[in-house]
PDB file of C-alpha atoms and ligand atoms in Angstrom:
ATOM      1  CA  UNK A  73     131.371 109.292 127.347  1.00  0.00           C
ATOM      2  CA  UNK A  74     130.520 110.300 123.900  1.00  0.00           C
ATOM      3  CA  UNK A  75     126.997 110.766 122.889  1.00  0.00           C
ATOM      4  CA  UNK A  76     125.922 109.173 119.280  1.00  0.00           C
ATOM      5  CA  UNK A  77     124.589 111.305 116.587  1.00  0.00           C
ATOM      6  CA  UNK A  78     121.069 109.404 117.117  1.00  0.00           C
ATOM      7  CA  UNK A  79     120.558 110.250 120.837  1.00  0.00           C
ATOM      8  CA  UNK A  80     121.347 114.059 119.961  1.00  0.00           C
ATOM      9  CA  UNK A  81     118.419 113.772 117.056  1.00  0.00           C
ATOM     10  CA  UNK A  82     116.204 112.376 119.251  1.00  0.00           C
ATOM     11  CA  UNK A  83     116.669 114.609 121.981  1.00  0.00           C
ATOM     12  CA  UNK A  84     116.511 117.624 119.988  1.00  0.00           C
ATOM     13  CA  UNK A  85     113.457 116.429 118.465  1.00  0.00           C
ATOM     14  CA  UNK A  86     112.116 115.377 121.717  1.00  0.00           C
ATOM     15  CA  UNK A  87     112.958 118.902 122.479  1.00  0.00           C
ATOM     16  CA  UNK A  88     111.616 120.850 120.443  1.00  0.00           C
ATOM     17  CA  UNK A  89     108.084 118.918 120.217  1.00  0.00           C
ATOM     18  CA  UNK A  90     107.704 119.428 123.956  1.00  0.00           C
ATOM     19  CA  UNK A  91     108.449 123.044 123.339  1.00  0.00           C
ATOM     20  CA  UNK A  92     105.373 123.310 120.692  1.00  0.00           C
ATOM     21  CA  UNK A  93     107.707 123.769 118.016  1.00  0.00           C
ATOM     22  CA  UNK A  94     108.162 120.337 116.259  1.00  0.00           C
ATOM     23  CA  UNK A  95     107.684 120.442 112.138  1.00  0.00           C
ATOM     24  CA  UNK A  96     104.504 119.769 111.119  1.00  0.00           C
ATOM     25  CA  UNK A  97     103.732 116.975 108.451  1.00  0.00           C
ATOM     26  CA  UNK A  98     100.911 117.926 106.292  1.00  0.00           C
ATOM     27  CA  UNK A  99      99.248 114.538 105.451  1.00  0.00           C
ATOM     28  CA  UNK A 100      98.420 113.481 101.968  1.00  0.00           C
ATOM     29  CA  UNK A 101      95.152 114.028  99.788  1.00  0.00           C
ATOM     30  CA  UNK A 102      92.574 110.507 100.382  1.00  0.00           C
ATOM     31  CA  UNK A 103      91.407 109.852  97.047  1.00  0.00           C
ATOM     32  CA  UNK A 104      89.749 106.816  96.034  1.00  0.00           C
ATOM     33  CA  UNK A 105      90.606 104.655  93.211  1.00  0.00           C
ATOM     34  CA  UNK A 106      89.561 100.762  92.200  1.00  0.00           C
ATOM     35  CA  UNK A 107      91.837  98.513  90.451  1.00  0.00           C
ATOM     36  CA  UNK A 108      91.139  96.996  87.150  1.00  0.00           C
ATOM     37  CA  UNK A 109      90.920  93.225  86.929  1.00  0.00           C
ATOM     38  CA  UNK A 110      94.627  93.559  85.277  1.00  0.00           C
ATOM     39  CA  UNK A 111      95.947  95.359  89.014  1.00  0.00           C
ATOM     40  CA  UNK A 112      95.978  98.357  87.332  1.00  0.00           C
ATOM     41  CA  UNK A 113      95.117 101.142  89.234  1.00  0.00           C
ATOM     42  CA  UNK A 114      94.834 104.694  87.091  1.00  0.00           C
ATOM     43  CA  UNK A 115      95.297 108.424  89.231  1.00  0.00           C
ATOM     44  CA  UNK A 116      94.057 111.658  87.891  1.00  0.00           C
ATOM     45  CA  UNK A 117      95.334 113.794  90.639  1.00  0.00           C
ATOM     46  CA  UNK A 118      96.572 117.435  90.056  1.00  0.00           C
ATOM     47  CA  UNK A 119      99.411 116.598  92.918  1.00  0.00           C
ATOM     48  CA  UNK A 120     101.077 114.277  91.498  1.00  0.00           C
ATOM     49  CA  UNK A 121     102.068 116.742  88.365  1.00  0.00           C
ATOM     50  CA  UNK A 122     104.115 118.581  90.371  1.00  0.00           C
ATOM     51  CA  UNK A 123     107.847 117.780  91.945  1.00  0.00           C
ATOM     52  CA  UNK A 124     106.894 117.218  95.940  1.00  0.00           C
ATOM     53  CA  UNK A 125     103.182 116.391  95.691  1.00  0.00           C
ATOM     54  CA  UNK A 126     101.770 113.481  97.094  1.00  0.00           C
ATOM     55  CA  UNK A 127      98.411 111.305  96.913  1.00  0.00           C
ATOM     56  CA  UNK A 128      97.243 108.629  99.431  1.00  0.00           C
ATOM     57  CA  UNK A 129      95.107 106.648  97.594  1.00  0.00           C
ATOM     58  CA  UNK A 130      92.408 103.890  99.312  1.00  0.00           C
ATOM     59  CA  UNK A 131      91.826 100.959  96.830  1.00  0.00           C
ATOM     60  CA  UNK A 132      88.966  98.900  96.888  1.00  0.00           C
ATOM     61  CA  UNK A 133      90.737  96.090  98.476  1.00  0.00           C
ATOM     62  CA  UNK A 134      91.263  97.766 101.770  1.00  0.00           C
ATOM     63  CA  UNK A 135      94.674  98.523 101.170  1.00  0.00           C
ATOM     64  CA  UNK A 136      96.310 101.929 100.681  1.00  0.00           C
ATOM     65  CA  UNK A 137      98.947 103.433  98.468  1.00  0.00           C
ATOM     66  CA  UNK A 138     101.310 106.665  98.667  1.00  0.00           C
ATOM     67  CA  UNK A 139     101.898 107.603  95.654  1.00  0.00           C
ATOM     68  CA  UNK A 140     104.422 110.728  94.796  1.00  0.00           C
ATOM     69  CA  UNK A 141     106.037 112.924  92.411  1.00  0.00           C
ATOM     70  CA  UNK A 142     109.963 112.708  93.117  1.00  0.00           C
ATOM     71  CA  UNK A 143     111.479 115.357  90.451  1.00  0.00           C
ATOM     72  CA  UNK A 144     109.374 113.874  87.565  1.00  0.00           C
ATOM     73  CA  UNK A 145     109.539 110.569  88.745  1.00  0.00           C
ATOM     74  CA  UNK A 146     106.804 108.789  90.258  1.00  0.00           C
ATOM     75  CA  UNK A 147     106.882 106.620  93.273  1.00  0.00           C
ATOM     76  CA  UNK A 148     104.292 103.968  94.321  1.00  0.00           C
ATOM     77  CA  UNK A 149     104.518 102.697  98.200  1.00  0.00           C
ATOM     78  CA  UNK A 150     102.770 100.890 100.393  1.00  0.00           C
ATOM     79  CA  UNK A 151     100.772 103.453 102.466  1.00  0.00           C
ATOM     80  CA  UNK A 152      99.512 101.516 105.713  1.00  0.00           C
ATOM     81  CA  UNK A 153     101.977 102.066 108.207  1.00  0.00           C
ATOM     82  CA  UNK A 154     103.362  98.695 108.939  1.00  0.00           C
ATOM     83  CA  UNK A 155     103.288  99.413 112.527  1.00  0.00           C
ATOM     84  CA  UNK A 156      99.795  99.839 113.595  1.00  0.00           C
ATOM     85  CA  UNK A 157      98.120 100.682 109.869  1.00  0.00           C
ATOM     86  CA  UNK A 158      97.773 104.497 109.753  1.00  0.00           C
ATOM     87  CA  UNK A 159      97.792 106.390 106.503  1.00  0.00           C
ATOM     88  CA  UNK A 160     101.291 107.715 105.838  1.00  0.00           C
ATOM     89  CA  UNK A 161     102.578 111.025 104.476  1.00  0.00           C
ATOM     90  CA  UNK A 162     104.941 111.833 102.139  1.00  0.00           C
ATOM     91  CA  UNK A 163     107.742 114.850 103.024  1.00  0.00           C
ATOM     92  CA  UNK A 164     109.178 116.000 100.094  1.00  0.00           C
ATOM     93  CA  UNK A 165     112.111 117.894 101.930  1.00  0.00           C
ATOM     94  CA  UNK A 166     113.583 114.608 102.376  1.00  0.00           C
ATOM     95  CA  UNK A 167     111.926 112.595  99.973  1.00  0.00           C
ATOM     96  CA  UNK A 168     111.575 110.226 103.150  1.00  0.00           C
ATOM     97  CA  UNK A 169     108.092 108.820 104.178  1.00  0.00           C
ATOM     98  CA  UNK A 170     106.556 109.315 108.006  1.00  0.00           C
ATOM     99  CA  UNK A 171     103.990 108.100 110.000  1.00  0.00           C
ATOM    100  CA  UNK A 172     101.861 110.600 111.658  1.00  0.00           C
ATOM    101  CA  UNK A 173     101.154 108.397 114.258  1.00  0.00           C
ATOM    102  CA  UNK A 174     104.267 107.399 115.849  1.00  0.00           C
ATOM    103  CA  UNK A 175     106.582 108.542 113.877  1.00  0.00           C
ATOM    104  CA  UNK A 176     108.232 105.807 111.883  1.00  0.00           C
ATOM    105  CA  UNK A 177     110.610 107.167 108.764  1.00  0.00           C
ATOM    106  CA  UNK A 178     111.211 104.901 105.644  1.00  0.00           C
ATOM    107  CA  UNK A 179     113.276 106.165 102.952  1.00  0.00           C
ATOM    108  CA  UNK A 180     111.577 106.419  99.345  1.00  0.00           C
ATOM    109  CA  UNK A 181     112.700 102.906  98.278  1.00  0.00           C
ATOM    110  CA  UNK A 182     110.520 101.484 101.069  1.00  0.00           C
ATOM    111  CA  UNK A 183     113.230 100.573 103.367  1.00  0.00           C
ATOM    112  CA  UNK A 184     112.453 101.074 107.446  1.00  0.00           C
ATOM    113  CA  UNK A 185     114.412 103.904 108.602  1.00  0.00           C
ATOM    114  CA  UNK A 186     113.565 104.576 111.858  1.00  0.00           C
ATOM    115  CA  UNK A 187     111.643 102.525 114.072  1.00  0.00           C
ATOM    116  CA  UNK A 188     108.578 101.752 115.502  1.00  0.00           C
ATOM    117  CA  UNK A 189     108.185 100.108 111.977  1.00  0.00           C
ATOM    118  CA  UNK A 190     110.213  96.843 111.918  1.00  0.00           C
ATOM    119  CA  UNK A 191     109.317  96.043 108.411  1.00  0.00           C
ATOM    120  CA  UNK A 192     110.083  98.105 105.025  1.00  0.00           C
ATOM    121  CA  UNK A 193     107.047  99.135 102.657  1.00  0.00           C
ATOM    122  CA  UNK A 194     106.312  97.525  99.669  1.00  0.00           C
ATOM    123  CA  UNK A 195     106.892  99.133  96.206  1.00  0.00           C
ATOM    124  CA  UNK A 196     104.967  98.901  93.214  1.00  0.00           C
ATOM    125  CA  UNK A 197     106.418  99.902  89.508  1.00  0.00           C
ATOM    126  CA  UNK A 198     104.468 103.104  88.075  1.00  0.00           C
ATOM    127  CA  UNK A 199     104.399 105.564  85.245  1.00  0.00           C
ATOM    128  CA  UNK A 200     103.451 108.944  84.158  1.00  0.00           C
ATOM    129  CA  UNK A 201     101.668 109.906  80.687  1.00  0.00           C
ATOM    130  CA  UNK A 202     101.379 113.420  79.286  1.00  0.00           C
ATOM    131  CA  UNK A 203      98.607 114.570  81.038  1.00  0.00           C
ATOM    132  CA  UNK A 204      99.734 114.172  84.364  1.00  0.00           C
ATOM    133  CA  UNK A 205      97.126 110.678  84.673  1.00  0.00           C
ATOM    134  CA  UNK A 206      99.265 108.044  86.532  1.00  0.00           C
ATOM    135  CA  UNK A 207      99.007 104.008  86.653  1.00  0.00           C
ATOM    136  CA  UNK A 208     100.127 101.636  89.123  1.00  0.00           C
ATOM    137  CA  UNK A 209     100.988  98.218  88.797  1.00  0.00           C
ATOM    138  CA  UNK A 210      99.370  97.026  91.857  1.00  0.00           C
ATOM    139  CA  UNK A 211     100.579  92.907  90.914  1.00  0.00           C
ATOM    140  CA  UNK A 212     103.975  93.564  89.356  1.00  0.00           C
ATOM    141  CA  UNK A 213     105.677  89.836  89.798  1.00  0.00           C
ATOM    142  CA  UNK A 214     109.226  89.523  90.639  1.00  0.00           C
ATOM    143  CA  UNK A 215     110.612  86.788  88.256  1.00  0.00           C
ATOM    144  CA  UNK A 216     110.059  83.604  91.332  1.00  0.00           C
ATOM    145  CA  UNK A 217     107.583  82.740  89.306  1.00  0.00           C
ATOM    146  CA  UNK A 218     106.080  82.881  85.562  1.00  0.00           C
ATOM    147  CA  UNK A 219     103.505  84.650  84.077  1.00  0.00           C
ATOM    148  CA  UNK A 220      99.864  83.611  85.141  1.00  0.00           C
ATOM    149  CA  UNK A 221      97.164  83.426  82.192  1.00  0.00           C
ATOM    150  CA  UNK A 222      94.641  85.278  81.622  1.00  0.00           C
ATOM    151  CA  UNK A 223      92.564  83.155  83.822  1.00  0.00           C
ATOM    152  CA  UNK A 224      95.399  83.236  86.807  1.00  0.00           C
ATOM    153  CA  UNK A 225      96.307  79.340  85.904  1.00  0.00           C
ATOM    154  CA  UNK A 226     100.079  79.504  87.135  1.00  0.00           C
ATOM    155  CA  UNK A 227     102.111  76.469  85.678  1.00  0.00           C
ATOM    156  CA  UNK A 228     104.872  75.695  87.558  1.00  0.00           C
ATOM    157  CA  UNK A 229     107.720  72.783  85.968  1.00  0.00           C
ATOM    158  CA  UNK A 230     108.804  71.533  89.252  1.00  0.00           C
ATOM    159  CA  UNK A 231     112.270  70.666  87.048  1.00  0.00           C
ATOM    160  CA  UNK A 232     112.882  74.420  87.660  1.00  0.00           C
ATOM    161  CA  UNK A 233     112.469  74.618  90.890  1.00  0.00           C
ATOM    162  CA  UNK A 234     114.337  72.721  93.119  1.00  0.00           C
ATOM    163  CA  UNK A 235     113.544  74.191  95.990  1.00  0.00           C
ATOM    164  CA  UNK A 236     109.983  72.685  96.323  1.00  0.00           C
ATOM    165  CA  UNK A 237     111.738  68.820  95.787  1.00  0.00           C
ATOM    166  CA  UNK A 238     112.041  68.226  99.660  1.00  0.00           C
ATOM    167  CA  UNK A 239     109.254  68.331 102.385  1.00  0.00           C
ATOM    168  CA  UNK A 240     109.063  72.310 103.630  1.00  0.00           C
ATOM    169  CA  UNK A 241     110.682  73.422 100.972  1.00  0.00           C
ATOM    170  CA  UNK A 242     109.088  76.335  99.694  1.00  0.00           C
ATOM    171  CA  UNK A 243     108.980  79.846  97.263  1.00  0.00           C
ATOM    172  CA  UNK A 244     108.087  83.488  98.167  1.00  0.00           C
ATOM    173  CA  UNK A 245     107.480  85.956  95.816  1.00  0.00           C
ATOM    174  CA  UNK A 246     105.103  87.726  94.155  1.00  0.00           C
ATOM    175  CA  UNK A 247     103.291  86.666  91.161  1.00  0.00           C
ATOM    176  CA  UNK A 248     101.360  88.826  88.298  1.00  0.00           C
ATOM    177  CA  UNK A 249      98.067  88.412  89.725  1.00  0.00           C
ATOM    178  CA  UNK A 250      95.833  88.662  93.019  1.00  0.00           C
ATOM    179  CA  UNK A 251      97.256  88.009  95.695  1.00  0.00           C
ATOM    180  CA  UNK A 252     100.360  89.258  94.347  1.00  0.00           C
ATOM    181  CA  UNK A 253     102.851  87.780  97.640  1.00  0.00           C
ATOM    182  CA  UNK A 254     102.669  84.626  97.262  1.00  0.00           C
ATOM    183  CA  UNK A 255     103.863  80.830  99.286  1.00  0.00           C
ATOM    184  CA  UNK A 256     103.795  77.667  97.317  1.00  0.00           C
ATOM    185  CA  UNK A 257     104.969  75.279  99.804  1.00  0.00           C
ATOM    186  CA  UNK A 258     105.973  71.035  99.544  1.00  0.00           C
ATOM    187  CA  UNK A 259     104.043  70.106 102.714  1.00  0.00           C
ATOM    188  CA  UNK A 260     104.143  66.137 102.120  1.00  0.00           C
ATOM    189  CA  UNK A 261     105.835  64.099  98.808  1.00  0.00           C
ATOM    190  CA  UNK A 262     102.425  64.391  97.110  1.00  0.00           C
ATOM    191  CA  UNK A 263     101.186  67.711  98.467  1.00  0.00           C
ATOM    192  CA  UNK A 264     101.944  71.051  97.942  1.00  0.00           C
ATOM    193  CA  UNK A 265     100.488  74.315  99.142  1.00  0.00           C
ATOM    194  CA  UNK A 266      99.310  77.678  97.692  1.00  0.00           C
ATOM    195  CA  UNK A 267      98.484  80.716  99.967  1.00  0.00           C
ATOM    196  CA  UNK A 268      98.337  83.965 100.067  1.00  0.00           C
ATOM    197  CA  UNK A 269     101.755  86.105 101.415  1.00  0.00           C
ATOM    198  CA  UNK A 270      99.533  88.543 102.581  1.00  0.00           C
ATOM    199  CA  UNK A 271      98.841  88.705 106.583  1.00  0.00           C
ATOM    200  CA  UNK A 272      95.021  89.269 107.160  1.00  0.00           C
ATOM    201  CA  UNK A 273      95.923  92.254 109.727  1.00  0.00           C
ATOM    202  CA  UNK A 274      97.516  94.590 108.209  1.00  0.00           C
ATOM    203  CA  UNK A 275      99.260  93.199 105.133  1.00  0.00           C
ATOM    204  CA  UNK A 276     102.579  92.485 105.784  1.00  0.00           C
ATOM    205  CA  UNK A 277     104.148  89.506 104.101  1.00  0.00           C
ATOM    206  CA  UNK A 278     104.621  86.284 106.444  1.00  0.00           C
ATOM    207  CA  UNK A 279     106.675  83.357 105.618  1.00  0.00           C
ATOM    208  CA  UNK A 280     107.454  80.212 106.631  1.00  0.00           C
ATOM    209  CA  UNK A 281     108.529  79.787 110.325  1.00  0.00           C
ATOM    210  CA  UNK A 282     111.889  77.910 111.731  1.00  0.00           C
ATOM    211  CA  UNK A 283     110.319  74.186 112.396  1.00  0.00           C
ATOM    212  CA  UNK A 284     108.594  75.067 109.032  1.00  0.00           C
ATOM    213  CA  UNK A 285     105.425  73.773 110.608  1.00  0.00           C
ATOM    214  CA  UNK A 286     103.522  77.308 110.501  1.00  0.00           C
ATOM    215  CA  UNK A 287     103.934  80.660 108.811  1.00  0.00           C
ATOM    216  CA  UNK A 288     104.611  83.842 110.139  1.00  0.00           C
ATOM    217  CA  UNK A 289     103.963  87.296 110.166  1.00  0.00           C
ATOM    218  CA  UNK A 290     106.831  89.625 110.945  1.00  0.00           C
ATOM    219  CA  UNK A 291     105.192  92.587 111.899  1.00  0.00           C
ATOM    220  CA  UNK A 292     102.618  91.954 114.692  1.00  0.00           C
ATOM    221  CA  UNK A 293     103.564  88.199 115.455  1.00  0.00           C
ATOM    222  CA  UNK A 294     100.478  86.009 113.288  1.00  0.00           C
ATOM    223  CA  UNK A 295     101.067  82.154 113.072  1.00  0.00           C
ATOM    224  CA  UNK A 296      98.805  80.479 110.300  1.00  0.00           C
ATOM    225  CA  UNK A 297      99.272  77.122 109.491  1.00  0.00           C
ATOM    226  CA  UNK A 298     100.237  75.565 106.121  1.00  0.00           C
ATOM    227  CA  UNK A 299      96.993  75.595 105.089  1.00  0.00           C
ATOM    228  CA  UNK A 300      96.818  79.712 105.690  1.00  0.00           C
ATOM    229  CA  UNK A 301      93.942  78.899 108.879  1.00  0.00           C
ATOM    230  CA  UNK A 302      95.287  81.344 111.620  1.00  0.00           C
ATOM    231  CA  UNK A 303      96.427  79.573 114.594  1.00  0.00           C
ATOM    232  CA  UNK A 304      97.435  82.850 116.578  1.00  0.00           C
ATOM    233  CA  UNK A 305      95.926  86.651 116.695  1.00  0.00           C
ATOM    234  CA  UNK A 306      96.221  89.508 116.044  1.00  0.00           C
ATOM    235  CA  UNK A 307      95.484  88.365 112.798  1.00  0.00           C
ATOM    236  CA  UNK A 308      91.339  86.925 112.967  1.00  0.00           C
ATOM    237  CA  UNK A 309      90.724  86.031 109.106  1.00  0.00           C
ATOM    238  CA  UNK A 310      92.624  83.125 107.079  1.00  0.00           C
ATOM    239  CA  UNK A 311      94.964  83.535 104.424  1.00  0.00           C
ATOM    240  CA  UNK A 312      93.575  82.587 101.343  1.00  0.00           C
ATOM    241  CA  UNK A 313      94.436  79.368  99.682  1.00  0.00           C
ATOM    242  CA  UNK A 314      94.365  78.418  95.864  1.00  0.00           C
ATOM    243  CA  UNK A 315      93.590  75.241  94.565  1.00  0.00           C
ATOM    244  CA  UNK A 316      96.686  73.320  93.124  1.00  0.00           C
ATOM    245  CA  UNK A 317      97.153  69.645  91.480  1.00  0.00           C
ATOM    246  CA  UNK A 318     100.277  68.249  90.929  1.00  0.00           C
ATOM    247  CA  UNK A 319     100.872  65.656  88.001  1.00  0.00           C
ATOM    248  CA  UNK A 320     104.209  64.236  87.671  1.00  0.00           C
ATOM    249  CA  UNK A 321     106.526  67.259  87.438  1.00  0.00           C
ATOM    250  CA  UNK A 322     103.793  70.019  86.606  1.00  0.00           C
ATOM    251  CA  UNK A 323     102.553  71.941  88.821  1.00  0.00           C
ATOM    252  CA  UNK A 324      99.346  73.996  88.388  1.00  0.00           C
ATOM    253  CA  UNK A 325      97.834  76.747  90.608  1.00  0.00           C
ATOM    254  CA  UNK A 326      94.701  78.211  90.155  1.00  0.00           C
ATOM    255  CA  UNK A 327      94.630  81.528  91.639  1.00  0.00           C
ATOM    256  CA  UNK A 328      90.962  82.379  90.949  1.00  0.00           C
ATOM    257  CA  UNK A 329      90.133  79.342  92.729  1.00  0.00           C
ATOM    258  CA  UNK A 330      90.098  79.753  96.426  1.00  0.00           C
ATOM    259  CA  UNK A 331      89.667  76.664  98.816  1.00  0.00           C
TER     260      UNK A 331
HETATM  261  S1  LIG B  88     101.198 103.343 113.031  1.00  0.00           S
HETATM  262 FE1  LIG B  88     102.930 104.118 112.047  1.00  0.00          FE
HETATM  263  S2  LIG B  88     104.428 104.353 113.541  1.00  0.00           S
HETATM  264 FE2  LIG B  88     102.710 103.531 114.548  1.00  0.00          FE
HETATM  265  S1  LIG B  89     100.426  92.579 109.756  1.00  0.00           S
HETATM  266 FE1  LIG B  89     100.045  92.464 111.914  1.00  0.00          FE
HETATM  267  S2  LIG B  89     100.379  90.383 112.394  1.00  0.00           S
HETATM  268 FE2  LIG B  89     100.661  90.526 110.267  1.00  0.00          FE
END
């Protein structure tokens, strides 16, 4: 019987880790850095001026970034291992990410590559000035829906969105302003939902389930309901949920207003 290309990989790797020999995967530099109250979040770090170099960065939110400098260009990931949360590392032979942990690969677009990851990393848009300083977008929307204000009122014509007319109907995406993933959700004819995308354990983005009666989480298996309380661990803390009024076809969300 013919052996696939994958079992031979694994096997030689298997092989040549139990023989003390298996490549070693320098992790990245911690630094620290906050975010500004636009999501902006500015790196000074002498790594990321060079082709191969690599930061992991620890915002003040709890969440993590890798950030890395692919032959000039600079790419922004989601550095909490969607597994089970450990800092990843950047290799720059294959411009491929890993997880020092258990070893879970994701290509430099995010995308899972090899598993015990089951979910890809998110991305964030970033740039490069002259003197090597670099800033992340750490809210970049996605077009679902507009531009926020200033104040993170979101005004939503409901005439545009026609997927929020029937009960459960619902949008994902991520808006241009904390919490950045984001559910807005029809739960009744005059009621409809806000919450946060973002799972309370370790980030990943959760979405309404099947019966549509509870959200959840990909990764590790949280249920919250439609109101974001959790209804099933690992997750402990509640999504957060934004106030929103509906009157006639307009829909407002107040994202600095949490319930
Ligand atoms: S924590 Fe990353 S593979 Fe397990
Ligand atoms: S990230 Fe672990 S359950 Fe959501």
């Amino acid at each position: 019987m013919a052996v696939g290309r994958r079992v031979l990989i694994r096997n030689a790797a298997l092989l040549a880790a139990a023989q003390g020999c298996a490549r070693r995967i320098d992790p990245a530099r911690v630094i620290s850095a906050p975010e500004d109250s636009a999501g902006h979040v500015t790196i000074d770090a002498p790594e990321l001026r060079a082709n191969g170099g690599s930061v992991s960065v620890h915002l003040g939110n709890g969440f993590v970034l890798l950030v890395a400098n692919v032959e000039g260009t600079i790419v922004a990931l989601q550095g909490g291992c969607p597994h089970a949360g450990c800092d990843l590392t950047w290799v720059p032979e294959d411009r491929e990410v890993e997880c020092p942990c258990h070893g879970s690969r994701f290509s430099s677009d995010g995308t899972v590559l090899n598993p015990p990851a089951a979910t890809d990393l998110g991305t964030y848009p970033a740039t490069i000035d002259a003197s090597g300083k670099v800033v992340v977008t750490f809210y970049p929307g996605d077009g679902t829906y507009p531009k926020p204000d200033d104040t993170g009122k979101l005004t939503l014509d409901l005439a545009s969105y026609p997927a929020l007319a029937p009960v459960n109907g619902y949008l994902l995406g991520r808006v241009e302003f904390p919490p950045g993933p984001l559910l807005v959700m029809r739960v009744s004819p005059a009621q409809i939902n806000a919450v946060s995308a973002v799972c309370t354990h370790l980030h990943c983005t959760v979405r309404p389930k099947g019966d549509g009666a509870r959200l959840h989480c990909p990764c590790h298996g949280s249920e919250f309901g439609l109101d974001g309380m959790v209804l099933n661990p690992p997750a402990l803390f509640n999504l957060d949920r934004f106030a929103t009024s509906l009157s006639g076809q307009t829909l407002t969300i107040d994202l600095s207003k949490k319930l």
